[in-house]
XYZ file of C-alpha atoms in Angstrom:
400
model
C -169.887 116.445 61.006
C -170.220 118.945 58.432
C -172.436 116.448 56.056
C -174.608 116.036 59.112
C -174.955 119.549 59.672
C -175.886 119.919 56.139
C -178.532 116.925 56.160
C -179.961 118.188 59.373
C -180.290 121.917 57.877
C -181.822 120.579 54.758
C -184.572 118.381 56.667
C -185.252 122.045 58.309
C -186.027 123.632 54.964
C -187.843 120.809 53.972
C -189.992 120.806 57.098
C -190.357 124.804 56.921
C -191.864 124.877 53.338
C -194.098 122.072 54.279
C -195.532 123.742 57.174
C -195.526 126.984 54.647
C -197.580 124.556 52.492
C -200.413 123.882 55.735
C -200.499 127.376 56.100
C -201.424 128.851 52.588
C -204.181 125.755 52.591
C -207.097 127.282 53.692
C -209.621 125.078 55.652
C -213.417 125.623 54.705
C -216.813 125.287 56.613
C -220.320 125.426 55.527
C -221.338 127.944 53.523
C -222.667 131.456 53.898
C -226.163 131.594 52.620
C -227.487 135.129 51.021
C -231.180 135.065 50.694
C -232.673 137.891 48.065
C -236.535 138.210 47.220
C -236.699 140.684 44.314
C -239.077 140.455 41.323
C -237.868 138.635 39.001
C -240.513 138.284 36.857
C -243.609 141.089 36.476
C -243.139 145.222 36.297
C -240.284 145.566 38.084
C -238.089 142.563 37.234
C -235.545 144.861 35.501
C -234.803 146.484 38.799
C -234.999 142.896 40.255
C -231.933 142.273 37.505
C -230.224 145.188 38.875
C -230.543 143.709 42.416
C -229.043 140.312 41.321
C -225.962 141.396 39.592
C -224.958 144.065 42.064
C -225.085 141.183 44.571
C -223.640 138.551 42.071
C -220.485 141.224 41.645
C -219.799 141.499 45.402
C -220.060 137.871 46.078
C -217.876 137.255 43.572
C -215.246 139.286 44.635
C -215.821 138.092 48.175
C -215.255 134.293 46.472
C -212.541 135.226 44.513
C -210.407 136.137 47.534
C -211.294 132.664 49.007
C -214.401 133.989 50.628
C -214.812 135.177 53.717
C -212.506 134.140 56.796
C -213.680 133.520 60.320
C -212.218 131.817 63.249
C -213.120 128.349 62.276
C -211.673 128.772 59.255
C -212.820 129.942 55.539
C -216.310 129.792 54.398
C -217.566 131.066 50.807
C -221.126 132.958 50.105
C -224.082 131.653 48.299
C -226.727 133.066 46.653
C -230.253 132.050 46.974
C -232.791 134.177 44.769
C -236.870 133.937 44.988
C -239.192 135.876 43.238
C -241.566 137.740 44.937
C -243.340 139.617 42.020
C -243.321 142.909 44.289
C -246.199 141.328 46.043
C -246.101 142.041 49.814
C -248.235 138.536 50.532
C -245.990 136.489 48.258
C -243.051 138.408 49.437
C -243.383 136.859 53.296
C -243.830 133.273 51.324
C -240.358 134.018 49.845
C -239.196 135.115 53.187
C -239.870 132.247 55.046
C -238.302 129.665 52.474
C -234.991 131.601 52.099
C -234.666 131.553 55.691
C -235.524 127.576 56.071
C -233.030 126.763 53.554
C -230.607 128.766 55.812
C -230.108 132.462 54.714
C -228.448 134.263 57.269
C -229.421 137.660 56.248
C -232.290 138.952 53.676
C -231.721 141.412 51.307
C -234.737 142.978 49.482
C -237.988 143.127 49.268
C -237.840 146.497 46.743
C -240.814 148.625 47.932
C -241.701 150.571 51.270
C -244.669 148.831 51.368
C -243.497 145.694 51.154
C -240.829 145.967 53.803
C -243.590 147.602 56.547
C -245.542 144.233 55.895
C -243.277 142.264 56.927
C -242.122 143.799 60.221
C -243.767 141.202 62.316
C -241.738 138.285 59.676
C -238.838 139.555 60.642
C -239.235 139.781 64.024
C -240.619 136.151 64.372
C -237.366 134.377 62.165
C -234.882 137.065 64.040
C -233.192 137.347 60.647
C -231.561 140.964 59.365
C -233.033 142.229 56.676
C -231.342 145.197 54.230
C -233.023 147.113 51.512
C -233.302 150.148 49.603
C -236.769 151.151 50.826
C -237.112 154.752 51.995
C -240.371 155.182 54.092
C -239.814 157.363 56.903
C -242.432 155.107 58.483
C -239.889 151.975 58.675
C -237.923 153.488 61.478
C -240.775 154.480 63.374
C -241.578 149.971 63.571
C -238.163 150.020 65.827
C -237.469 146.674 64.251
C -233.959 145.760 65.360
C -233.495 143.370 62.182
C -234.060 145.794 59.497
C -231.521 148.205 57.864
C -231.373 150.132 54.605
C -228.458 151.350 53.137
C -230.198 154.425 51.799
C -231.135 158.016 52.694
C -234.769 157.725 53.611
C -237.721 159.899 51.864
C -237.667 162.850 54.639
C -233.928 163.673 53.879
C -234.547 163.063 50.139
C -237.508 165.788 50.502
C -235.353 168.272 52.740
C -232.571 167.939 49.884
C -235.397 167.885 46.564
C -237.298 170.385 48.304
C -234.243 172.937 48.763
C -233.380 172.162 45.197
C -236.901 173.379 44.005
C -236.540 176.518 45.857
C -233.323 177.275 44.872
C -233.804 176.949 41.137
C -236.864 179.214 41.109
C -235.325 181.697 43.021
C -232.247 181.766 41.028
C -234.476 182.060 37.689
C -236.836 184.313 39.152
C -235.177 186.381 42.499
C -237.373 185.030 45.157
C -240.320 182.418 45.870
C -243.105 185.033 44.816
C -245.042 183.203 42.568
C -243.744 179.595 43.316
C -246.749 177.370 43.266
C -245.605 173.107 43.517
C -246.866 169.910 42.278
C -246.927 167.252 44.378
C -247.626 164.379 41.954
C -247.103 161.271 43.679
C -247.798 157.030 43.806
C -250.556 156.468 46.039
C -248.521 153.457 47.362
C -246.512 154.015 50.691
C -243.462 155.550 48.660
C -246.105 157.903 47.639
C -247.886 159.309 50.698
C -244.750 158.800 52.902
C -242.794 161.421 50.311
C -245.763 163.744 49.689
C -246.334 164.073 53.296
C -243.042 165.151 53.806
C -242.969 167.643 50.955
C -246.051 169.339 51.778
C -244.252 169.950 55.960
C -241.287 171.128 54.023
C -243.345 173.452 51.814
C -245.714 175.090 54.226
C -242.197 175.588 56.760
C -240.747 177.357 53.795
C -244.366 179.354 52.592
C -244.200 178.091 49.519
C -247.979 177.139 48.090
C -248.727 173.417 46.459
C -250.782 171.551 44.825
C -251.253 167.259 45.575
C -252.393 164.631 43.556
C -252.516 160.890 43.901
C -252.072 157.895 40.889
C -251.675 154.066 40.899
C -248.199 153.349 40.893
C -248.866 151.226 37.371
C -250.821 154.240 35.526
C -249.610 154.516 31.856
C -251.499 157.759 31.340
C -250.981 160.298 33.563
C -252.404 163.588 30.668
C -255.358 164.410 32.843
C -253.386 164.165 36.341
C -250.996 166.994 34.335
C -253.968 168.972 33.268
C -255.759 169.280 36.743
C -252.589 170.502 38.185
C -251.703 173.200 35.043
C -255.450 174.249 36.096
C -254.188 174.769 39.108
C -251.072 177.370 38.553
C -248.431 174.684 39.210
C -244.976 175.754 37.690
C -242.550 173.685 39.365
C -242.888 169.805 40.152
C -241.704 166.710 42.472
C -242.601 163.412 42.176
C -242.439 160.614 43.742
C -243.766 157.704 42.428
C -242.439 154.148 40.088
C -241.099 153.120 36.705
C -244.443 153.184 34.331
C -246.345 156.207 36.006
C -242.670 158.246 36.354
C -242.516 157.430 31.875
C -246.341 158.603 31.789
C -245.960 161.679 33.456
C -242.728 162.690 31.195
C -244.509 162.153 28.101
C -247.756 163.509 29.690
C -245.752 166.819 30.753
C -244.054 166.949 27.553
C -247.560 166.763 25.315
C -248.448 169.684 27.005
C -245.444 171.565 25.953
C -244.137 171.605 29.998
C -240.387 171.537 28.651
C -239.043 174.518 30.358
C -240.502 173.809 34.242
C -238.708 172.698 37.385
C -238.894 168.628 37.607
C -237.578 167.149 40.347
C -238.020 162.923 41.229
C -236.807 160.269 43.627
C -234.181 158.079 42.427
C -236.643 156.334 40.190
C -235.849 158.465 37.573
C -231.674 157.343 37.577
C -232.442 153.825 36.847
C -231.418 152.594 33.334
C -235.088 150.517 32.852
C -236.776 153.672 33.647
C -234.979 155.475 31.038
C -235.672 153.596 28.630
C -239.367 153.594 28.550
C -238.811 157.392 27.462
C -237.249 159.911 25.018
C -234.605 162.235 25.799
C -236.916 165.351 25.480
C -239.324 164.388 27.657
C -237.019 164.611 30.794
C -233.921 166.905 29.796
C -232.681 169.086 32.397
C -235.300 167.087 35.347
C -233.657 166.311 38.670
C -233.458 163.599 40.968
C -231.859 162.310 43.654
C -229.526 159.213 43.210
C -227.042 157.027 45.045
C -225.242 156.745 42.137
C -224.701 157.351 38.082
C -222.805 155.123 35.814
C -220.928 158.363 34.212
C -220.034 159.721 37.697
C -216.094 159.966 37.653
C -215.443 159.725 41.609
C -213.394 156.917 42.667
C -215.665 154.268 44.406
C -218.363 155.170 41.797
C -216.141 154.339 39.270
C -214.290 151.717 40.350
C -217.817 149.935 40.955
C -218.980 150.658 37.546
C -215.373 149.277 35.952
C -216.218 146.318 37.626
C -219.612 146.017 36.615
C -218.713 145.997 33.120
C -215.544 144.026 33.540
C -218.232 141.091 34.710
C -221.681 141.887 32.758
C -220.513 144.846 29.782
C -223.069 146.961 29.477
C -226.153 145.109 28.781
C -227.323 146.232 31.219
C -225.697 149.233 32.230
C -225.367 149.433 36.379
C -227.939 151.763 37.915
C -228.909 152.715 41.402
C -230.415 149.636 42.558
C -227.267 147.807 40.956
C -224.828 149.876 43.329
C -227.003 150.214 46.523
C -227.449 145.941 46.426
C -223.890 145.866 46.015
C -223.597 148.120 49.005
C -225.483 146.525 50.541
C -223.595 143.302 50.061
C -220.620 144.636 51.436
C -222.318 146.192 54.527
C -223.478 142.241 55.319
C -219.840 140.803 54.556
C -218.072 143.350 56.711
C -220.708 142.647 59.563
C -220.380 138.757 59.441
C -216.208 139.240 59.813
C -216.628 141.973 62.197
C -218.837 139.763 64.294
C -216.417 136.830 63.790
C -220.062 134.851 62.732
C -222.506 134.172 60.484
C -225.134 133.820 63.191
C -227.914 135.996 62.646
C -227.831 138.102 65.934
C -223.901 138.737 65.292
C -224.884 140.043 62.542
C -227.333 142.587 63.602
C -225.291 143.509 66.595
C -222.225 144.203 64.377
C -224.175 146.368 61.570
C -225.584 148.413 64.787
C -221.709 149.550 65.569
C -220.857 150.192 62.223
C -219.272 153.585 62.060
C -217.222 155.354 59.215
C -217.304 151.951 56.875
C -217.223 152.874 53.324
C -219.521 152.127 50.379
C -220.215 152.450 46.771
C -223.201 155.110 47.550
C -221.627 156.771 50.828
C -220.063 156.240 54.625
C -222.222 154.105 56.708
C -223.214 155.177 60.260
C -225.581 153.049 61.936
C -228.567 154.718 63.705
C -230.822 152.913 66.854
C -233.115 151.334 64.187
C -232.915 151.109 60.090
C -231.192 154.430 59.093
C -227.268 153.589 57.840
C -226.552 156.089 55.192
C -227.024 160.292 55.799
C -225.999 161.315 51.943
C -226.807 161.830 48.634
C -226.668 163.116 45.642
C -228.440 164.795 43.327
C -228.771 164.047 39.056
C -229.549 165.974 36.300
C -230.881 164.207 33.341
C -228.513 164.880 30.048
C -229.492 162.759 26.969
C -230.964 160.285 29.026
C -227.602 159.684 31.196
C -228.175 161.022 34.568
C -225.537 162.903 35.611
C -224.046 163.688 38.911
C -223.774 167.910 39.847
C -223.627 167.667 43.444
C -223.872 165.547 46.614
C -225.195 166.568 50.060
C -224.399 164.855 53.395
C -226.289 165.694 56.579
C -224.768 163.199 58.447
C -222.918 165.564 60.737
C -226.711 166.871 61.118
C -227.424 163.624 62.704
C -224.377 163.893 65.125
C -222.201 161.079 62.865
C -218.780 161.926 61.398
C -217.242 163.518 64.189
């Protein structure tokens, strides 16, 4: 009896690790398809770069875990990757075909511009879209596909525009005086910041002055001069990587090394940088989702991981951490939603409450807006370095 007991307790074991065995073997489906459209090639490609490998990271450590896990059982992320030049025409080409060969979200395109264009795209495929593009004209489409993870230009301006103010008055006692340049792309992220500046300015009584270049200019000395002419002796810009290196060198030929400079975020990423020398833009501002030398723990747990995977060729910038972000806004949306299914998607993003990121807490307005912080850079030795961050999110009745 007792050799039977034995025989029928070891046939128990045996039977217990095998179904232990079924259990740690996970089942997989079809994959989940990412679809990015980023230059790749042209002007911007190094941001493009940027865009890749923060998205390359995230999968990865999605995959690495054994992707992601739904209901019917495991499924692991893919990549797809067409360059769109930073054209808006070509951009809807690349679109379409990541969508036919079965993205279920699209991340990119990488202007303002770009991602007003194709508001009637994204409407037709019923696809949700994520970017970094900060128009405060892309909430005003009420597209219920598209989403940034990314303060948009009229809280950037509210935040740049305080900063402006406060350094002059802290250098000189008040505003008396204070006359701004407004030196901006005349692109959408252009106008759409400059607009907002010069509401902010006249709310505040502080004078301006506005000018307009092509986003591509490579001389920007007589733009500089006109506004000199003009008694400007603080300035914000807001404009892209070869006209934000021509107006540094510009300002710095004509010995403008002592003035007020703020930018948008253009001016924290690494292939900006490096089109200029570090005393063309010491002590300028900016605001930026993020800094490679910024100690906090997200921030630097990101950029560990960066290197861990790519070193430091190239270093991570903001474009590097906000497509990362935005990675993991998508991923925790598809297993929130239990589905891959485009719709489940954008009806999961629009609950999304409190959920963590590299560059801030998301909180999901009606339409586009996800992200209510940011924070602001000051350029040391070419490293842009983090002094402060600002969140208005409790402004916007989130955080509670």
């Amino acid at each position: 009896m007792k050799k039977l007991t034995a025989i029928l307790l070891s046939l128990v074991l045996i039977l217990a690790m095998g179904v232990g065995l079924v259990e740690e073997q996970k089942v997989y489906g079809e994959p989940i398809v990412f679809g990015l459209t980023t230059p790749v090639t042209g002007a911007q490609a190094a941001g493009g770069l940027q865009a890749q490998n923060g998205m390359k990271l995230r999968i990865a450590e999605e995959n690495a875990n054994g992707g992601i896990q739904l209901s019917d059982g495991w499924h692991m992320i893919e990549l797809k990757v067409e360059d769109d030049q930073g054209d808006s025409t070509l951009c809807d080409t690349t679109v379409r075909k990541l969508v036919s060969e079965g993205a279920c979200a699209i991340f990119g395109p990488y202007f303002s511009g770009m991602t007003l264009a194709l508001d009637a795209t994204i409407r037709e495929l019923q696809v949700p879209l994520i970017n970094s593009a900060t128009s405060i004209k892309i909430p005003a489409l009420e597209n219920p596909w598209i989403w940034r993870t990314r303060c948009d230009d009229g809280l950037n301006v509210l935040i740049l525009g305080k900063a402006v103010i406060d350094d002059y008055t802290a250098l000189h006692g008040s505003t008396e005086g204070l006359k701004v340049g407004i030196v901006c792309a005349n692109d959408e992220t252009g106008t759409s910041a400059a607009a907002s500046y010069k509401a902010y300015f006249e709310k505040n009584g502080v004078a301006y002055y506005e000018d307009y270049h092509n986003k591509d200019d490579a001389d920007l000395s007589a733009y500089v001069q006109k506004a000199i002419a003009a008694g400007v002796n603080a300035w914000v810009s807001s404009t892209h990587d070869i006209a934000a290196a021509a107006l540094a060198k510009a300002m710095y030929e004509a010995g403008l090394t002592d003035q007020i400079v703020y930018m948008n975020p253009i001016l924290a990423q690494t292939e900006v940088l490096n089109l200029m020398e570090p005393e063309w833009v010491e002590g300028w501002g900016c605001v930026s989702d993020y800094a490679a030398s910024d100690t906090r723990e997200k921030q630097a747990a990101f950029t560990a991981a960066w290197v861990a995977m790519y070193g430091k060729d190239p270093t991570p910038d903001v474009q590097g951490a906000l497509y990362y972000s935005h990675t993991s806004v998508i991923i925790e949306a598809i297993k929130r939603a239990d589905s891959f299914e485009p719709a489940a998607i954008r009806d999961a993003i629009a609950q999304m409450n409190g959920f963590e990121v590299v560059v801030g807490t998301v909180y999901a307005s009606e339409y586009t807006n996800l992200l209510y912080e940011i924070s602001i850079a000051k350029i040391r030795d070419l490293v842009p370095t983090i002094v402060g961050s600002v969140s208005m999110a409790a402004d916007y009745g989130f955080g509670a």
